[in-house]
Tab-separated table of C-alpha atoms in Angstrom:
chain	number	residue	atom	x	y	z
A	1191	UNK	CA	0.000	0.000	0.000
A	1192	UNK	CA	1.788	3.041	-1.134
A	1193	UNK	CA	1.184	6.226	1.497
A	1194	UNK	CA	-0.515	9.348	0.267
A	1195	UNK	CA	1.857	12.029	-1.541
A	1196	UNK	CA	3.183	14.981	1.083
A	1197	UNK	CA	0.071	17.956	-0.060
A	1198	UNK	CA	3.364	20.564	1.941
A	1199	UNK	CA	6.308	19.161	-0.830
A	1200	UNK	CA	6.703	20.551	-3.905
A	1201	UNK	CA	7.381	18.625	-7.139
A	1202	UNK	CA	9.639	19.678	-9.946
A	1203	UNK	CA	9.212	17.504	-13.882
A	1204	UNK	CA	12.857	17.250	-14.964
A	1205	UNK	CA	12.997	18.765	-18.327
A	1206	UNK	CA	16.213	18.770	-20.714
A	1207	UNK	CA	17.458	21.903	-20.643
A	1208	UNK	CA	16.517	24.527	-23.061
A	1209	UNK	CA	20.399	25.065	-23.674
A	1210	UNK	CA	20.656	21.924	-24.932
A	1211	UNK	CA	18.567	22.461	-27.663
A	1212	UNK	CA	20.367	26.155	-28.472
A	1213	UNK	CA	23.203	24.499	-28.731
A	1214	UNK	CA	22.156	21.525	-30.888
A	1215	UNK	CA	20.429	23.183	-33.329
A	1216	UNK	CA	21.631	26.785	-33.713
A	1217	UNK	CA	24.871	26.188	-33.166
A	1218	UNK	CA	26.213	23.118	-34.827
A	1219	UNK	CA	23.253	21.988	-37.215
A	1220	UNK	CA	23.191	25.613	-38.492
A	1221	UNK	CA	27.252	25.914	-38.071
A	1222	UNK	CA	27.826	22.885	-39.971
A	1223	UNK	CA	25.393	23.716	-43.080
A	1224	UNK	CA	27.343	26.674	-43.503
A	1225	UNK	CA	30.468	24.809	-43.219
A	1226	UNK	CA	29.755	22.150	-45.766
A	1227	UNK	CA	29.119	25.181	-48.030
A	1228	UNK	CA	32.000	27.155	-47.219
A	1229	UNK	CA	34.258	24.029	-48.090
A	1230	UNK	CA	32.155	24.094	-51.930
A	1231	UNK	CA	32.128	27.984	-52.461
A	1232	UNK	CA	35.926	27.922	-51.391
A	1233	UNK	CA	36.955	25.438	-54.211
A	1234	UNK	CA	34.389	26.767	-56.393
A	1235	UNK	CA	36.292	30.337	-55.533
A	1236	UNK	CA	39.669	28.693	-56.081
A	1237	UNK	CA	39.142	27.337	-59.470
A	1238	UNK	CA	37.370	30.740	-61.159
A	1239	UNK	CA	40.430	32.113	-59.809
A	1240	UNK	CA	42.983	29.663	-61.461
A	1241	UNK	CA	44.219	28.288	-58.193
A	1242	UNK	CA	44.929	25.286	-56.626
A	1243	UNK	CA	41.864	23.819	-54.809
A	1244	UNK	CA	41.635	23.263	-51.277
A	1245	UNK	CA	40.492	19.821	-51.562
A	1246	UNK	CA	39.979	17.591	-54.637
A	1247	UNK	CA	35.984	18.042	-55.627
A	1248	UNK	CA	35.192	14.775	-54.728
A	1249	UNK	CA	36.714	15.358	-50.823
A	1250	UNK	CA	34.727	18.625	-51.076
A	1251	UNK	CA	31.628	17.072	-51.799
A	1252	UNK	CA	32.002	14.170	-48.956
A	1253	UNK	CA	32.942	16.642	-46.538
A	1254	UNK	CA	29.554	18.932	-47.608
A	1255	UNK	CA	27.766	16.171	-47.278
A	1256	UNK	CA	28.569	14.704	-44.427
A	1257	UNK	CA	28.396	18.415	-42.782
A	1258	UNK	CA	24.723	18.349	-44.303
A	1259	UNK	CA	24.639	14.603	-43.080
A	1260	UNK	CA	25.278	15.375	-39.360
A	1261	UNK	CA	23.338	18.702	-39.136
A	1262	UNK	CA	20.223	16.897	-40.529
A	1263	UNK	CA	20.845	14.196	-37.811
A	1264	UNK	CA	21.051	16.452	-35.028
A	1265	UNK	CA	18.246	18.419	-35.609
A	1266	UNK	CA	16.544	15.054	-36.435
A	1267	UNK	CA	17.358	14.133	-32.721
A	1268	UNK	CA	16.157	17.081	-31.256
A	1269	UNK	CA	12.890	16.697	-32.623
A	1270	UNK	CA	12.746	13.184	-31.349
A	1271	UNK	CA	13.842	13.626	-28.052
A	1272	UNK	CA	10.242	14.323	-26.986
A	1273	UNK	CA	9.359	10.875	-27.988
A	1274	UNK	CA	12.167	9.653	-25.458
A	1275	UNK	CA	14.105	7.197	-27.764
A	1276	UNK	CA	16.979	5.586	-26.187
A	1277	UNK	CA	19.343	5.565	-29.250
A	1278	UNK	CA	18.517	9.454	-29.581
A	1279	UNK	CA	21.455	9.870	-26.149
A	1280	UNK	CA	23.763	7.664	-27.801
A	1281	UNK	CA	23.587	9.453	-30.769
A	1282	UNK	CA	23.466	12.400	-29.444
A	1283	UNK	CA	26.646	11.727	-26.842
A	1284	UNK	CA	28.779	10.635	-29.845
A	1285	UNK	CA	28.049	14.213	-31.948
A	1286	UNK	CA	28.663	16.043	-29.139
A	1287	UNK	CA	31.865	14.481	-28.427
A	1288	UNK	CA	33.123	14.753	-31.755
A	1289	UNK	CA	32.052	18.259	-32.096
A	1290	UNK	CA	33.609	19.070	-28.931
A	1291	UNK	CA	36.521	17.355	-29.486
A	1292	UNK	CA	36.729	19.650	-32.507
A	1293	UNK	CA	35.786	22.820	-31.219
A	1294	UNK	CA	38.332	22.261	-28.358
A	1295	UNK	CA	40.942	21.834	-31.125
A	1296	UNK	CA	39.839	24.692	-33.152
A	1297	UNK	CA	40.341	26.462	-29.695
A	1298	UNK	CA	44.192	25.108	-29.538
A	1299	UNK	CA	44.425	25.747	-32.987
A	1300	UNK	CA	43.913	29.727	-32.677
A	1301	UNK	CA	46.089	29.823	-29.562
A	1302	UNK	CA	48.890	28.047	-31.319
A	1303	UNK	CA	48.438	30.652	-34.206
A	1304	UNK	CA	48.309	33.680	-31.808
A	1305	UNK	CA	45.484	34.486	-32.592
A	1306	UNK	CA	43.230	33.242	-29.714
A	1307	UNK	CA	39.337	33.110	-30.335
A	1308	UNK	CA	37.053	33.781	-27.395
A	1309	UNK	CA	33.969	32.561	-30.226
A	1310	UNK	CA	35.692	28.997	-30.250
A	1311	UNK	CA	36.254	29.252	-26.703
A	1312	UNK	CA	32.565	29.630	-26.072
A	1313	UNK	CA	31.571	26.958	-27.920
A	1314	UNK	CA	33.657	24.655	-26.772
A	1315	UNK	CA	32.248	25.283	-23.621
A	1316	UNK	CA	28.855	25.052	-24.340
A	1317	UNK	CA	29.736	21.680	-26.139
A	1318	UNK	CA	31.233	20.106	-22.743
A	1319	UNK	CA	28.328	21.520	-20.885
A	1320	UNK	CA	26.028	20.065	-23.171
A	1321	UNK	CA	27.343	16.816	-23.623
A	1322	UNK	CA	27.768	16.178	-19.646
A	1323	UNK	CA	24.242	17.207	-19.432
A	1324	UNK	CA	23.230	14.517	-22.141
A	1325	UNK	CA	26.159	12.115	-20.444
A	1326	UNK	CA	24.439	12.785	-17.030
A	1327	UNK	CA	21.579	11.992	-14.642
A	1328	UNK	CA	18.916	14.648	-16.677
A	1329	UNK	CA	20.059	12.890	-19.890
A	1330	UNK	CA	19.704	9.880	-18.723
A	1331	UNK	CA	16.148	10.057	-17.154
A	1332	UNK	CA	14.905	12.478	-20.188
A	1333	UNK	CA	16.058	10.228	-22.860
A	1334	UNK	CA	15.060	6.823	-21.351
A	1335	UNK	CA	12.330	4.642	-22.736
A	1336	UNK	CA	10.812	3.788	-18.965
A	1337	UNK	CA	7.993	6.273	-19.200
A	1338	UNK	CA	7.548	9.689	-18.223
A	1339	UNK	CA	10.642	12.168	-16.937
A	1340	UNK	CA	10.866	12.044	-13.115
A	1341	UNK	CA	9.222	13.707	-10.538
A	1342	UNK	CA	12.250	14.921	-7.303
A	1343	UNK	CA	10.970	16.304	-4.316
A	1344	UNK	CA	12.114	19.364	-3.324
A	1345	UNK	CA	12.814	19.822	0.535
């Protein structure tokens, strides 16, 4: 026999965080379309202009696409994540590590060069708060199959 809830606590739905999203989608889905054209409109640039291409066509190409590939995905997963999918954390843990993995050495990358970014420095920081947030507890308990998100009493 379960004992009738406390009428004097009060109860708190754990939601993802709305950062989480931000990041997600205006960040890196957004960031990496422009990318994957950048890397085409830079070759395209390159060869009106009689120079040597950044990257053979064909390496162009895979990287646009797979820049188009991964933003589609992620915003993909944040439109799932309501429907509390467990594959929609793993997939979500393994972008987020690459792109903070990649952010951090974009980060390196600009210190190295003396020319340090603050931008880059941001992001990267927004990555590794984002992905221990998906990594963590919330994540966990927002993105699990088991039914609805939990309820925590507050003391």
């Amino acid at each position: 026999m379960q004992s009738p809830p406390n009428p004097n606590a009060a109860t708190e739905t754990v939601r993802m965080p709305k950062a989480l999203v931000l990041v997600l989608v205006a960040v890196h889905a957004l960031g990496a379309v422009f990318g994957g054209w950048a890397v085409i409109e830079e070759n395209q640039n390159r060869q009106e202009h009689g120079q040597d291409l950044m990257l053979p066509w064909a390496l162009a190409w895979f990287t646009a696409l797979f820049c188009w590939g991964l933003a589609a995905l992620l915003l993909g997963c944040v439109v799932l994540a309501r429907g509390r999918r467990s594959w929609i954390r793993v997939v979500l843990i393994v972008c987020l590590s690459f792109m903070a993995l990649s952010t951090v050495f974009g980060f390196l990358g600009s210190l190295a060069s003396g020319a340090p970014s603050l931008a880059v420095f941001v992001i990267a920081g927004l990555d590794v708060a984002a992905l221990s947030m998906v990594c963590g507890r919330t994540g966990r308990h927002y993105l699990s199959v088991r039914g609805s998100a939990p309820t925590y009493l507050q003391g």
